[in-house]
Amino acid sequence: MTSKVYDLNEQTGKDMAQARATTSIKVGVVRDYLYNSAEEWRARSSIVQVLENDPVFDKSQRDFMSRTERYTRGMALTNRIYELQEQNNWSAQDTSIAIATLDEQLPIHLHNVAFQPVFNLQGAPSLVEKYGALIASHGIFGCYLQTELGHGTNVGRLETTATYIPQTQEFEINSPTITSSKWWIGALGKTATHGVVQAKLILGGKDLGPHLFFVQLRSLKDHTPLPGIVIGDIGPKSGAGFGPTDNGFARFDHVRIPKEQMLSKFAQVTDDGRYQQPPHAKLSYGGMLYIRANMVTGGGWLMAKAATVAIRYGTVRRQGEIGPDGLEKQIISYPSTYYRLLPILSHSYVFIQLGRQLTKAFDTMAACLAKGDTSLLAEMHATTSGLKVLVSSTGVQDIEVARRSMGGHGYSAFAGLGRMYNDYLPSVTYEGDNFVLDQQVVRAALKTLHSLFSSPKPDPSTLTPSSFYLRLLIPPVSMPVFSPSIEEWTHPTTAIVLLEWRAALVVSDLAKNIKYPDASVYQRVSKAVSEAFVAKQVGGMIDDLKTKLPGEREQTAVRNIFILYLLTTVETGLVDLLSFNVVRSTSGGDVTRTLRVAIRRLCEEILPEAIGLTDAFGFTDWELDSALGVRDGKVYEALWNRAQQEPLNKTVVPEAYGGSIRPMLLRG
Amino acid sequence: MTSKVYDLNEQTGKDMAQARATTSIKVGVVRDYLYNSAEEWRARSSIVQVLENDPVFDKSQRDFMSRTERYTRGMALTNRIYELQEQNNWSAQDTSIAIATLDEQLPIHLHNVAFQPVFNLQGAPSLVEKYGALIASHGIFGCYLQTELGHGTNVGRLETTATYIPQTQEFEINSPTITSSKWWIGALGKTATHGVVQAKLILGGKDLGPHLFFVQLRSLKDHTPLPGIVIGDIGPKSGAGFGPTDNGFARFDHVRIPKEQMLSKFAQVTDDGRYQQPPHAKLSYGGMLYIRANMVTGGGWLMAKAATVAIRYGTVRRQGEIGPDGLEKQIISYPSTYYRLLPILSHSYVFIQLGRQLTKAFDTMAACLAKGDTSLLAEMHATTSGLKVLVSSTGVQDIEVARRSMGGHGYSAFAGLGRMYNDYLPSVTYEGDNFVLDQQVVRAALKTLHSLFSSPKPDPSTLTPSSFYLRLLIPPVSMPVFSPSIEEWTHPTTAIVLLEWRAALVVSDLAKNIKYPDASVYQRVSKAVSEAFVAKQVGGMIDDLKTKLPGEREQTAVRNIFILYLLTTVETGLVDLLSFNVVRSTSGGDVTRTLRVAIRRLCEEILPEAIGLTDAFGFTDWELDSALGVRDGKVYEALWNRAQQEPLNKTVVPEAYGGSIRPMLLRG
Ligand SMILES: Cc1cc2nc3c(=O)[nH]c(=O)nc-3n(C[C@H](O)[C@H](O)[C@H](O)COP(=O)(O)OP(=O)(O)OC[C@H]3O[C@@H](n4cnc5c(N)ncnc54)[C@H](O)[C@@H]3O)c2cc1C
Ligand SMILES: Cc1cc2nc3c(=O)[nH]c(=O)nc-3n(C[C@H](O)[C@H](O)[C@H](O)COP(=O)(O)OP(=O)(O)OC[C@H]3O[C@@H](n4cnc5c(N)ncnc54)[C@H](O)[C@@H]3O)c2cc1C
């Protein structure tokens, strides 16, 4: 093999063009599939264009900004979005697309996603009538104050009180201790004018547990905190994440609000201070499930970005061994690289589709809830809890895997994945800490198991999609022995059935050992249960390809991606499958090898389509904001150009020279 | 169970005091063991005291600083350290302890750890004589310029050239392309006056591959770059990591240096331009191995910090279920929490000890190298490559596991673990990308396997510690079937032998399948090989406890920690052990349960000592710089106090109000 000398910089552009030329799929067709329709894609695309061309949304300086600058910029973006909404007559949907494409953790999210839905869902009709429009038009800016310095997960133990004063028909909000300070509240620190406060309702000295209250926090005249309220920002976050969001604290010193400001659609207090039970305590859960359902879609698109950046860089970065073309190999061609990156691509395809299904299911449920029908709530709760854990922990990991695959340059802020990682990182904690949610997923599974077998003749038709795998345990149980060939692994059913068996076995094993389970069991079982559910859904997605995705090559490519999802999921579940003897060597060899070879072959089949499959996400350079993910592949130019803007480069000799460097050199 | 109301804030202090009172071990005894001797601990402690009391080293503002401020502060710290060195008559060893305790990625590291050793090891005696003293006293400030924009791993393809000009007896350093720009070079951006440059040596038009050259970069008069050299900082890094380090770029435009400045201890160029081969090419490897050996110790102490912070927070944070004392449980008492945290503690104990052994082994090897004896080099190379991968990837993961265990507050910058994570993150990339090193570890293992079995009568005495596990493959092979009871797992040999079997089997399996290995095999095999080596060493550490650690309770506690290391390592290797049928159910039940229950029991035994075992690291609050890891346990006060300093809190109404918030509210 001759090893050619070549212009690395020029080659990047050629390699990207070449990869695009080799893709056999029609990118637009797959894109429309991902966006659900050509119309949705076009709508989104036209919004992105408006933003890209507006200097307010320029991203070139943000990596250099201080936290305060990031916050100030964030508020400017937000203000501009609503200006544009007016100017362009955007629908609410358009505006939320616009905000989502900004790729910033903004205070406005808390208003739109937490404050407003909770207010509308739980406020009494009269209160909603009074403030609903003002909230919708951002005439007031809200936040959601639940967590306290001393309590997050255990909402029942919040310390803030709301004591009813029958004499004046008011509630008095009070923070008796430092640990009762509201803490972590997004948009509270500097922005919000109002908030929904979780506080223990105290009636005649009796503690009735946490309830919600609508409280004004700042003056609408001059934005100063109202009397009796101490507010501030809680400080910077890990890795400069959530920079533009003013997560804040607040303490209330006997602050009075009118009785009407209790959110009393479900629970009420009479004028003379008697408590009226909510008809359906669960009716109030809707909001949280909505956020979790949305997290699946959001996570999917984030993984899509990470995959796009890393696969593009892997296509143009050449390093190491000399390939057949006499040039160094493209790093994506190394098994240890594509094995890291293609699964991320598969996660994004799966979670984007799954998110869409979930949002639909949520809408159906919400319609039922509105009619007082709570029958779909339990299932929605079970699926969204498990998926929230799965998506957030997979997403955080995937972004880092993608970043790391890019070697040193991946550690540059200009690569963009570090920013994405640090912003996404707390998703494993908020909306229910993942380790706490694991327990809920497992408890739901055990409950279903018990109720299924509490009947002498267990009836599989009582099982919902989230617990469908439990049917396998109904006698007569015929636990299979799997020892699939490489070819058999490529049939989706192999993996799906295995993942269902795995879930069934770990759940029933836990039930047996419930008196002294091992210490990691909740994590393991929760994962198995969620993955069985997702696998089944992926089976459905594969079946649907024929009708939803025109074009044979396109179907094959996306099918391969889905199968890669299934096989790599089985791979991470191998311990369970092996320890329960489901996957078992019949010949004495290493039974896991056929699976692993099947994965490698599948990856090799997918590789030539990888750029096409990422182009199908339709991200612009502005959206990705990554020097390593540029569409034209010219990563070296992009890195070079960005580096020139570094503030330290504004002076030839740094400020530190006179004060520190020179004295040190002189002493030496 | 009654559920008491209590003052959360006060309780934190009580809980910490209580945990200290319950620890049965003498903290000082274990501390001396960790620091190798009471003297080493005292020496270190007195240095820390000097620094803590010097306002220059105040850390209270750094979380709020911009990158430029972090750099400026970093240089001030450095200058001050050398002032103190003079004032206090510190030895070089004292000074490096002082620098290490600063917990900052500083440009001076590159001078001390990369530039100076390479210069001294590879410079000709005359050159070392000329500059050695100046370098030692920091009269010049150096950096190490190897990596380029276009090449990192593949050093052979670096593009920078050093062309010999016989007429003037000079080398001409040149960067022909944008991708030949030196890039990522620590201390280059703004600080260094000199550097060692890797460049392809060109003699009479012939390319002789990369060699090292000592090059002045900036004027010693006014710190401006010398003519023909374009230098700058490459910009911010992921998650604000490496903030104080000015990783930089440089392009050379036909820059001439005198011939003497080639580092020519090993390879030389004659005056008339002929090349003289180095006697032992490998003699020059020493420096890199030194850094890697040090990374083991450094990683161990970092994990120690992460464990200390998270275990302290877990001890004082109460959340959720009501425990026997009528208070909410301490979160460390939840299995899903201690199962995450105690293994980190075990990693730190193991890697601190291992690092010490390795540094000793390195010194022995260096002494041999100095005599031209390279016999120990291959083994040192094999162990340090594998351990570098193991320590850095474990460390990065552990810091995040610790951070995540603390829920929302773990995401505050004040928790300190985010900073630690983002600074440590690139350790998986520099000093050899982990995925590339995996291949080297595996290649070394395969080579040893082949040479062992190339003889008709394989001789186990040819095996070194890093390949000792291969003895198991020498016929007659008696592959055991393991199905250990909970009790059997507590004997260290069970785990050690299993981990050795795992390594032996995956290596020999790869040898069989070398024509088409699966895509993740290098990672898996490398891990198995390194873990077998470490397990064996841990066995030795356990045996040594009797002589090295006085006190029975102390021995038991540390022994438990070491066994926890072994068991959790086996747990992560279960797939291999199961798929090769080494661990196998003889009764039909889940064979992994005994291991997992053994881990849980062991954790429960360790828990009461956890605070003692972390106190034994001897970290002061200044060193940890974590609001959640404060020694007195008063985490809520610490968080509250730090938040008050956030720059956004300096004004009541933020700057963004007039520009963005008000207009938005008014429009709404
Ligand atoms: C970026 C960010 C934004 C946020 N925004 C808001 C906001 O706008 N409004 C708001 O009200 N809150 C907000 N929060 C707070 C968030 O809701 C909480 O962080 C979350 O509920 C977790 O609670 P915690 O942080 O108190 O963790 P904790 O509950 O203290 O958990 C700490 C640890 O203990 C474990 N643990 C706790 N309970 C149990 C149990 N019962 N069993 C086993 N293990 C347990 C957890 O797994 C975790 O490892 C935000 C948080 C973050 C990080
Ligand atoms: C914080 C930091 C500080 C640094 N400081 C210095 C310094 O002071 N001086 C200096 O000279 N350098 C420095 N470096 C550069 C560092 O040495 C390189 O980043 C490192 O050598 C890896 O090279 P790379 O970044 O070019 O990655 P690449 O080699 O481009 O690797 C990118 C990807 O390709 C894969 N890959 C590459 N080759 C192969 C192969 N043959 N087989 C399979 N996979 C392969 C890798 O696994 C990785 O996933 C620093 C880097 C960082 C991040």
Coordinates of N, CA, C and O in Angstrom, one line a residue, chain B residues 61 140 196 208 316 371 376 387 416 422 458 465 478 527 551 596:
Chain B
Q61 N -14.0 32.8 44.8 CA -14.5 33.5 43.6 C -14.4 32.7 42.3 O -14.9 33.1 41.3
I140 N 13.1 30.3 32.2 CA 12.3 30.2 31.0 C 11.1 29.3 31.3 O 11.1 28.5 32.2
V196 N 9.5 22.4 23.3 CA 10.1 21.3 22.6 C 9.1 21.0 21.5 O 8.0 20.7 21.7
L208 N 13.0 12.0 7.7 CA 13.4 11.0 8.6 C 12.5 10.8 9.8 O 12.8 10.2 10.8
V316 N -25.4 13.4 55.5 CA -26.2 14.5 56.2 C -27.5 14.8 55.4 O -28.4 15.5 56.0
K371 N 21.4 3.1 32.6 CA 22.5 2.2 32.3 C 22.4 1.5 30.9 O 23.2 0.6 30.6
L376 N 13.3 -3.8 31.3 CA 12.1 -3.6 32.1 C 11.0 -2.8 31.3 O 9.9 -2.6 31.8
L387 N -3.3 0.5 32.6 CA -3.7 1.2 33.8 C -4.2 2.6 33.5 O -5.1 3.1 34.1
G416 N -18.8 21.2 43.5 CA -17.3 21.0 43.2 C -17.0 19.8 42.3 O -16.0 19.8 41.7
N422 N -15.0 18.1 34.7 CA -14.6 18.7 33.4 C -13.1 18.9 33.3 O -12.6 19.0 32.1
P458 N 5.4 -24.7 26.9 CA 5.2 -23.4 27.4 C 5.7 -23.2 28.8 O 5.4 -24.1 29.7
P465 N 4.3 -10.1 35.5 CA 3.1 -9.8 36.3 C 1.9 -9.4 35.4 O 0.8 -9.8 35.6
S478 N -7.4 -26.9 33.3 CA -8.6 -27.4 34.1 C -9.5 -26.3 34.3 O -9.4 -25.6 35.4
K527 N -9.7 -4.3 29.1 CA -10.3 -4.2 30.4 C -10.0 -5.5 31.2 O -9.6 -5.5 32.4
G551 N -3.3 -2.3 63.6 CA -4.7 -2.2 64.2 C -5.7 -3.2 63.5 O -5.8 -3.1 62.2
R596 N -24.1 -10.7 44.1 CA -24.7 -9.4 44.3 C -25.1 -9.3 45.8 O -25.1 -8.2 46.4

